[in-house]
Coordinates of C-alpha atoms in Angstrom, one line a residue:
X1 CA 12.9 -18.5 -26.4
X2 CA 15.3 -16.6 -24.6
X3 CA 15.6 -15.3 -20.4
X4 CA 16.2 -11.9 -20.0
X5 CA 18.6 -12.1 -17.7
X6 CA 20.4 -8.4 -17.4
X7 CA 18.9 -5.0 -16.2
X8 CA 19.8 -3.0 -19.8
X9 CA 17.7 -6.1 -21.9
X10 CA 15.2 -5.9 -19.1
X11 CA 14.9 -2.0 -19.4
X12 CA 14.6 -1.8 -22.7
X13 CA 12.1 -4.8 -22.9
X14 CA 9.8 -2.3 -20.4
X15 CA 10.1 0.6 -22.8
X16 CA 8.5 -2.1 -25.2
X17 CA 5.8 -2.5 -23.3
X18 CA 5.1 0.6 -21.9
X19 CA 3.8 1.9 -25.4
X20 CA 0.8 -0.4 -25.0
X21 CA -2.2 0.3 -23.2
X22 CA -2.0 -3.0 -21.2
X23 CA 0.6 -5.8 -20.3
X24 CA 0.0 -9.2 -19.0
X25 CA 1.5 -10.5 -16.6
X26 CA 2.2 -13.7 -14.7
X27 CA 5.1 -15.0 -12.2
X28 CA 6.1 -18.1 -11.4
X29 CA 7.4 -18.5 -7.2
X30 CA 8.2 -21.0 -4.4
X31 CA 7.3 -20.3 -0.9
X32 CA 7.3 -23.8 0.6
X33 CA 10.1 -23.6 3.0
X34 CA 10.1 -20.1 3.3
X35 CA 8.3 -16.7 4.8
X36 CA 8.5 -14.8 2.0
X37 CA 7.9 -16.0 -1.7
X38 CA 11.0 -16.2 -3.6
X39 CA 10.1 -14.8 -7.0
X40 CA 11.2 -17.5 -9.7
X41 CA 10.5 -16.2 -13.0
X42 CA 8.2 -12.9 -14.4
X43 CA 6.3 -13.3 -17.6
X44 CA 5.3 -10.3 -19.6
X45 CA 3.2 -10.3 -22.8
X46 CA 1.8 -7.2 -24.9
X47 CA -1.5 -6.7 -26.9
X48 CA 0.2 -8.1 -30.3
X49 CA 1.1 -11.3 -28.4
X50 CA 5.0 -10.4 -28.1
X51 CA 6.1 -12.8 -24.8
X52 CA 8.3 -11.4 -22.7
X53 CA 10.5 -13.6 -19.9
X54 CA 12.2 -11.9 -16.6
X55 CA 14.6 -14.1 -14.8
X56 CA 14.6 -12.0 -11.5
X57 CA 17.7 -15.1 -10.2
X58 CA 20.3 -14.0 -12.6
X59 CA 23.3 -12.3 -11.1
X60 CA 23.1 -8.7 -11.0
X61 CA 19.9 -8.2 -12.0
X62 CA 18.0 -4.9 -11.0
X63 CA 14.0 -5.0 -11.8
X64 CA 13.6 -1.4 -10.8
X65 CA 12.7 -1.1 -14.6
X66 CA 10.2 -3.8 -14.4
X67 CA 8.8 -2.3 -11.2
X68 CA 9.0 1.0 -13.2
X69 CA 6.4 -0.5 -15.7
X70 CA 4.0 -1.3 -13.0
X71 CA 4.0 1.6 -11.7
X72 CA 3.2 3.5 -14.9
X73 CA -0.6 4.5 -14.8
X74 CA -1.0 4.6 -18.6
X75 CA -0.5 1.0 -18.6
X76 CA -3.4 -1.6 -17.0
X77 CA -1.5 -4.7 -15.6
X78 CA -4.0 -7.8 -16.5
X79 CA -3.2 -10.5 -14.0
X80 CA -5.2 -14.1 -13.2
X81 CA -5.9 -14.1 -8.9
X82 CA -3.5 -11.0 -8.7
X83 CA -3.2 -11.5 -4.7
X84 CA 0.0 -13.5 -4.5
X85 CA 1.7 -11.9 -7.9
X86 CA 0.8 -8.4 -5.9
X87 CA 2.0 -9.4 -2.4
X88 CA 5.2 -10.4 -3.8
X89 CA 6.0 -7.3 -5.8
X90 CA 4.6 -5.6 -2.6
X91 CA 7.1 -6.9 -0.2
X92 CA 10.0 -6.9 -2.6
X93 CA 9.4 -2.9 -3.7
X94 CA 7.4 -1.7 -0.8
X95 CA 4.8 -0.3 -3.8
X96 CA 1.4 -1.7 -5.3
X97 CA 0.5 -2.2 -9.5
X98 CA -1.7 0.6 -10.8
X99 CA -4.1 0.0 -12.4
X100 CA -4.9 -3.7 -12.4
X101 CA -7.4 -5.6 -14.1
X102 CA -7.7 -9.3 -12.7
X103 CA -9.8 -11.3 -15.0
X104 CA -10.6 -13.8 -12.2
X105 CA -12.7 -11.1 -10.6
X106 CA -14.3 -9.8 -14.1
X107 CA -15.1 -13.3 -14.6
X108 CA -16.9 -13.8 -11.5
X109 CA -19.2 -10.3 -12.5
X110 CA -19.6 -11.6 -15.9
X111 CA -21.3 -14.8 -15.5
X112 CA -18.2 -17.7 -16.1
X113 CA -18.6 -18.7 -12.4
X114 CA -16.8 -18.1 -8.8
X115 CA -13.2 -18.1 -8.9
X116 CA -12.9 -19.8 -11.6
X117 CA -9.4 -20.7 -12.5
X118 CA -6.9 -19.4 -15.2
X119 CA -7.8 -23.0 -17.5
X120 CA -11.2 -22.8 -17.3
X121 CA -11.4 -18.9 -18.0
X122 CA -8.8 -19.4 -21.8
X123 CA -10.9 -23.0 -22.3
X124 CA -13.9 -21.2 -22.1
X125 CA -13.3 -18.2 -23.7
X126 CA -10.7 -19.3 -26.7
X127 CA -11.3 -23.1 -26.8
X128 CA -7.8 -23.9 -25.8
X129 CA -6.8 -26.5 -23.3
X130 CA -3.7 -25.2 -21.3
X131 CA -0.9 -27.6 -20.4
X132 CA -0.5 -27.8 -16.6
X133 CA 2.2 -30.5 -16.6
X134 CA 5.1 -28.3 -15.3
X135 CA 2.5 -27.2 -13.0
X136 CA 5.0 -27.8 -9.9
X137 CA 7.9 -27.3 -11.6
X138 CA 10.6 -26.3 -9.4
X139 CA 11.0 -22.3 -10.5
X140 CA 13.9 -21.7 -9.0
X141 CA 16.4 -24.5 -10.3
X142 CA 18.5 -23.7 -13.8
X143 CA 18.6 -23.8 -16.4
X144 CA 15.0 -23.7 -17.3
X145 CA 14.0 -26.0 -20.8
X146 CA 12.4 -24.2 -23.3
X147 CA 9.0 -26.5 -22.7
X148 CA 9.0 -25.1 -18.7
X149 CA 9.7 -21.1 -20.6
X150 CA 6.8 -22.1 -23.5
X151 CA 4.7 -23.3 -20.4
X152 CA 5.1 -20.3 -18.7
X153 CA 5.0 -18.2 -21.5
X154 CA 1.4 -19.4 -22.5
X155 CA -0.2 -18.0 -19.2
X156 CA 0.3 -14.5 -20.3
X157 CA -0.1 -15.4 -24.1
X158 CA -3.2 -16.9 -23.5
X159 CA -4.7 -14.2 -21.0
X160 CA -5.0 -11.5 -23.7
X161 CA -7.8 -11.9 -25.0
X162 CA -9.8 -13.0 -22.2
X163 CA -9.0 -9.9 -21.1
X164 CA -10.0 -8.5 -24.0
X165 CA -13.4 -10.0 -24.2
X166 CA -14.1 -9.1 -20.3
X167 CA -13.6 -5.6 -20.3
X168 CA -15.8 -5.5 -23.8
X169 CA -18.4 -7.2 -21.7
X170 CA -18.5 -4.9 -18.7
X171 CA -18.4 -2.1 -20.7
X172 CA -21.1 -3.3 -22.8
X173 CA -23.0 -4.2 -19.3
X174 CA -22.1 -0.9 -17.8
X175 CA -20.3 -2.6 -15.1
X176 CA -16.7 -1.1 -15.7
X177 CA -17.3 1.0 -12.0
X178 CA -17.6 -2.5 -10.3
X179 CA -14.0 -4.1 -10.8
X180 CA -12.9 -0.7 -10.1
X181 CA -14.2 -0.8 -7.2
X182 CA -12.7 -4.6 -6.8
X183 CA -9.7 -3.3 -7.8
X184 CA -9.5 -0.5 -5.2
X185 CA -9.3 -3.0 -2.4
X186 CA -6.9 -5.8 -4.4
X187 CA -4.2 -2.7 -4.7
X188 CA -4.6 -1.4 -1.9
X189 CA -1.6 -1.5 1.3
X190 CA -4.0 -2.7 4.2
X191 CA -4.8 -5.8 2.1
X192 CA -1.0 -6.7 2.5
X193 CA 0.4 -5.5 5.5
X194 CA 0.2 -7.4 8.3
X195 CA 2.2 -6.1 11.4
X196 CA 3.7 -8.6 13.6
X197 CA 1.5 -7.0 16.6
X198 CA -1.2 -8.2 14.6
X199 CA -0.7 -11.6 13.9
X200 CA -2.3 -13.0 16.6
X201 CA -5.7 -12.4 14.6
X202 CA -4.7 -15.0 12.0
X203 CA -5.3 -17.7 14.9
X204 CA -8.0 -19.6 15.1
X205 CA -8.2 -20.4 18.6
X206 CA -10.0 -18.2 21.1
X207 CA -8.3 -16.7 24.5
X208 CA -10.6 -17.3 27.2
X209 CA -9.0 -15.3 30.4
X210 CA -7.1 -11.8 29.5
X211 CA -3.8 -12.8 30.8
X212 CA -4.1 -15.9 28.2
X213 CA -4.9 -13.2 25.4
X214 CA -1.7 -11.4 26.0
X215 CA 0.0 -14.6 26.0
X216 CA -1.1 -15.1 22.5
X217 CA -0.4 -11.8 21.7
X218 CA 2.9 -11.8 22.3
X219 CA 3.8 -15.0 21.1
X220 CA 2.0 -14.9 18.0
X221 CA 4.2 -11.4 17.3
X222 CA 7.6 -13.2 18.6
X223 CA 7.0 -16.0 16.0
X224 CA 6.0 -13.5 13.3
X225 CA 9.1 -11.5 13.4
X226 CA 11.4 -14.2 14.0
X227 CA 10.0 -16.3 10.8
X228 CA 9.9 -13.3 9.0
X229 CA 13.8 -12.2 9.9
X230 CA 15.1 -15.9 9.3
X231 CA 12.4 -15.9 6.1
X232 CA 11.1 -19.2 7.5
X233 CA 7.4 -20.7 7.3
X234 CA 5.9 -19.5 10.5
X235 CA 5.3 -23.6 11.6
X236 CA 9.2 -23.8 11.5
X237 CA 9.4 -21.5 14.9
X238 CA 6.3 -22.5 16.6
X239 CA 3.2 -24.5 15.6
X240 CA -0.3 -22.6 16.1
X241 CA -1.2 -25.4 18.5
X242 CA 1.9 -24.9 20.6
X243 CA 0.8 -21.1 20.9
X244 CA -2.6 -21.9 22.5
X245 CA -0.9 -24.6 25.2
X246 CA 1.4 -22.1 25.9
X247 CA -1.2 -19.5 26.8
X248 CA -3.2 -22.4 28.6
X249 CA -0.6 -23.4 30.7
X250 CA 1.6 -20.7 30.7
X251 CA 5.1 -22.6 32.1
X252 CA 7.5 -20.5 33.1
X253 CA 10.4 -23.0 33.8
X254 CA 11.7 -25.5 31.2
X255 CA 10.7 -28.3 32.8
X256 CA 7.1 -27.4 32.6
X257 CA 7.9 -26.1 29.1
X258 CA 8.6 -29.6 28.5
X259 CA 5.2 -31.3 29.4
X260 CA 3.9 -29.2 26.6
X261 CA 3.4 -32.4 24.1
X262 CA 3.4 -30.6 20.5
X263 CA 7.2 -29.7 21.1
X264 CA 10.1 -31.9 20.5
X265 CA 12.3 -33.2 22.9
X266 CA 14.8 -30.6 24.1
X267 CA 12.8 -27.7 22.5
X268 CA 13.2 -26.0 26.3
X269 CA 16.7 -25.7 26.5
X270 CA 16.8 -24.2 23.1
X271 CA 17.1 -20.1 22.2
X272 CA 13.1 -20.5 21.1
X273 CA 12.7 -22.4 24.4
X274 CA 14.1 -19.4 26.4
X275 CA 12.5 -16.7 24.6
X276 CA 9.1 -18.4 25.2
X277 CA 9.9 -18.5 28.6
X278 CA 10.9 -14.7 28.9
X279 CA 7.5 -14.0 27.2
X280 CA 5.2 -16.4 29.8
X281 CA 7.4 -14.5 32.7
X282 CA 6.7 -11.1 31.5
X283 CA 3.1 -11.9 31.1
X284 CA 2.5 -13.7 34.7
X285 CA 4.3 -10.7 36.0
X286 CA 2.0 -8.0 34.5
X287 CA -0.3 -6.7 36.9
X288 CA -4.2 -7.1 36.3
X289 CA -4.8 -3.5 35.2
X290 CA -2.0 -3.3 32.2
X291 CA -3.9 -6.4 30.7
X292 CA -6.1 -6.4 27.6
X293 CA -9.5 -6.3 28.1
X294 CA -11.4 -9.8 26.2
X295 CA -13.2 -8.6 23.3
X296 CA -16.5 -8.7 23.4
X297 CA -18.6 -11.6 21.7
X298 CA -20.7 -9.7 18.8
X299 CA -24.2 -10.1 19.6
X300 CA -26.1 -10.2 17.2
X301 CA -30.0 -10.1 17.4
X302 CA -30.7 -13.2 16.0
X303 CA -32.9 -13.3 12.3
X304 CA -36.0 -15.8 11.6
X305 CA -34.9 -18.3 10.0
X306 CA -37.4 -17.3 7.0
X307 CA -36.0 -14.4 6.7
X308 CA -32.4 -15.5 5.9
X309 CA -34.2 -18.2 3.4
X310 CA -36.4 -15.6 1.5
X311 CA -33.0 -13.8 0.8
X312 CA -31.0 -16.5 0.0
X313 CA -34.0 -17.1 -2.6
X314 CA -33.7 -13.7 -3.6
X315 CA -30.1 -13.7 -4.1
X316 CA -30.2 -16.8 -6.4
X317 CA -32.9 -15.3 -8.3
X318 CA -30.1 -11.8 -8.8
X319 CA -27.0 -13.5 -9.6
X320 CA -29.3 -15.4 -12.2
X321 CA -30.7 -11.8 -13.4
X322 CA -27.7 -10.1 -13.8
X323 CA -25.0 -13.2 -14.7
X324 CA -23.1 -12.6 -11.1
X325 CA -21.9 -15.2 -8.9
X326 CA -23.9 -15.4 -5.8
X327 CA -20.8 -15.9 -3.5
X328 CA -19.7 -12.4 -5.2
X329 CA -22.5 -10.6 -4.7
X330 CA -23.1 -12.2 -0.5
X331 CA -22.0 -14.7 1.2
X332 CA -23.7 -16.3 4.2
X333 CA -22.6 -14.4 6.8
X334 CA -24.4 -10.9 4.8
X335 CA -27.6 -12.7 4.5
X336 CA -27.3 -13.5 8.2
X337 CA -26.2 -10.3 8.9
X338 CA -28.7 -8.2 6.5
X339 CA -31.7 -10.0 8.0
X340 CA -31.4 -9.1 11.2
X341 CA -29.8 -5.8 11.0
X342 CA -30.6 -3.2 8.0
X343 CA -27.6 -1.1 9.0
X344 CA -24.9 -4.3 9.1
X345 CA -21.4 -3.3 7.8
X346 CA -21.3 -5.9 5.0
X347 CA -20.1 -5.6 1.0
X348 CA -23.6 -6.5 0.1
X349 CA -25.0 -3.4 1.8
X350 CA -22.1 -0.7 -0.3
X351 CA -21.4 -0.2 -3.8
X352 CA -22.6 -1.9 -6.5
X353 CA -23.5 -5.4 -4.8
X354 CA -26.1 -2.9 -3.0
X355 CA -26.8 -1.5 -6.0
X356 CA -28.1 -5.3 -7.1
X357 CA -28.9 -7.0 -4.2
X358 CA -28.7 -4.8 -0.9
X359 CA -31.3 -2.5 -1.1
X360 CA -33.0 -5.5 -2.7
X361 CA -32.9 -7.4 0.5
X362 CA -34.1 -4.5 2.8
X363 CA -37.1 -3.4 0.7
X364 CA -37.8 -7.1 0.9
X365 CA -37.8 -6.9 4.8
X366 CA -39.9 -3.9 4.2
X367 CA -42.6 -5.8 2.3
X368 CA -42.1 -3.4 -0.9
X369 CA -41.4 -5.7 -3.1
X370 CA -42.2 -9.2 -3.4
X371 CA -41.2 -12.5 -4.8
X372 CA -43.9 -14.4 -7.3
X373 CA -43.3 -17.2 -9.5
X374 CA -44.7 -16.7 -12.9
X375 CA -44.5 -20.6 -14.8
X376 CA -41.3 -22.1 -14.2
X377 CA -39.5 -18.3 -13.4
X378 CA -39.4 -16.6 -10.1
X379 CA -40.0 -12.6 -10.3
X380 CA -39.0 -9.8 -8.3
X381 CA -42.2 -7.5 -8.2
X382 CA -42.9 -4.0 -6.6
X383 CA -45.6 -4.6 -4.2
X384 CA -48.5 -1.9 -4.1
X385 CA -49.9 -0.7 -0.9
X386 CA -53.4 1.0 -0.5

């Protein structure tokens, strides 16, 4: 099993696999020590089982043709949990796959369980136990041995004809519109881009006054772009917990930057130190009116307990019906949401998980239909009103 490990083999190898109505496709990456996921290795395989090995490290390589290929709408690029494959092609080429097909999600619709994972999908599906010893292989060091490229060669190998058997089942099931609509949100450019400005929504801590919030604005934006520009994990410039004592105590001199415990000893005096110190200045010297205003705590009129219980009954009784997982269809927060609000802006209430379980709930709410158990079974029954 050979690398290809030049743009001409790698262009012509896309040809290949451009005649095919679908490609498989896989990478292998390392992102432990750095922002950005350095993309290791890309494995292609077509409909006949033809395996196809990019090695995006070798010198001089261009994988415009490769990018070409997933860009090509006459082709469906079958990925396992597409997210991370997708963000990295995203941030490398600035453009998304189209169309995907990610079998994790088709699983999930077609009764094998919630995200369940790439060896339990093939085990299931063709009996075969994949080998996961090279599972944290470093991708990056060469030369690879030909039992790290037959490892990594079996995840697309493998992943046809689950593929296969998925799309034959929604089709069959009539639920081909419902990974489209998955697949809608998986390719599209809000799901990846995340502007420094915003970062500060990825923390979990809470602002409490608004000069704090701006605080944590600013400083969670500083640390994204300066992990981002030095391709760094974003712990490396600044811990989260360092952010929120910052914003809490707001130093503005290095000697009260240094009481701050979660920073090491001399962290003041260093270019991080001083730029953290410009930001606390700037923010004690904004005046009241150019601050943010605190968002407001959603309020949410609080559901009857039984409420929430007789849908999480119903819910369980739907993804049993139709072969869905629950945690696909709703998760706790719809129920909570759904049973005290009809209108909530929830999935459960759009598309097809409304279609099987939203309107559902709310013509339970309604009293129009009802819940009876018949033996050991429960039923879902239209209720009849004089």
């Amino acid at each position: 099993m050979k690398l290809i490990k030049d743009t001409d083999k790698l262009k012509d190898a896309c040809e290949k696999l451009a005649a095919h109505p679908f490609v498989t496709v896989d990478t292998e990456f390392l992102r432990d020590t750095t922002f950005w996921a350095k993309l290791c290795l890309i494995q292609m395989a077509d409909p006949d089982g033809n395996e196809f090995l990019v090695d995006p490290l070798a010198e001089g390589i261009d994988l415009a043709p490769f990018f070409t290929l997933m860009d090509d709408e006459r082709v469906v690029k079958v990925f396992h949990a597409a997210r991370q494959d997708i963000e990295i092609f995203y941030n490398m080429n600035g453009s998304l796959p189209h169309p995907v097909f990610d079998t994790q999600v088709a699983a999930a619709v077609c009764g094998f369980g919630e995200s369940v994972s790439y060896n339990q999908l093939v085990k299931k599906v063709k009996g075969v136990e994949i080998d996961k010893s090279h599972r944290f292989t470093d991708w990056s060091r060469r030369p690879l041995t030909d039992k790290q490229m037959r490892y990594a060669a079996a995840d697309v190998i493998h992943l046809i004809e689950p593929y296969q058997q998925l799309a034959g089942m929604l089709e069959e099931n009539e639920r081909t519109q419902w990974i489209a609509e998955e697949m809608k949100i998986l390719t599209s450019e809000d799901t990846y881009r995340m502007e420094p400005e915003d970062a500060w929504k990825r923390l979990k801590m809470r602002a409490r006054k608004p000069r704090e919030l701006e605080a944590m604005k600013q400083l969670a934006a500083w640390r994204e772009r300066e992990a981002q520009s030095r391709n760094v994990p974003r712990g490396r410039i600044i811990k989260d917990d360092v952010i929120y004592e910052v914003c809490v105590q707001q130093p503005d001199t290095p000697e009260a930057l240094a009481h701050i415990r979660a920073l090491p000893r001399g962290f003041e005096r260093s270019k991080n130190g001083e730029a953290i110190l410009d930001i606390v200045r700037s923010v004690k010297a904004m005046d009241d009116k150019a601050l943010p205003k605190m968002p407001k705590a959603e309020r949410r009129a609080q559901a009857h307990p039984a409420v929430v219980d007789l849908l999480k009954v119903l819910l369980k009784q739907v993804s049993e019906d139709k072969g869905v997982a629950s945690r696909m269809i709703a998760t706790s927060d719809d129920i909570d949401a759904i049973a005290s609000d009809d209108n909530a802006d929830v999935a459960a209430l759009s598309g097809w998980r409304r279609e099987i379980y939203g309107d559902a709930a709310l013509r339970v709410k309604r009293g129009e239909i009802a819940l009876a158990v018949d033996g050991s079974k429960l039923q879902i029954i239209e209720r009849i009103r004089d």
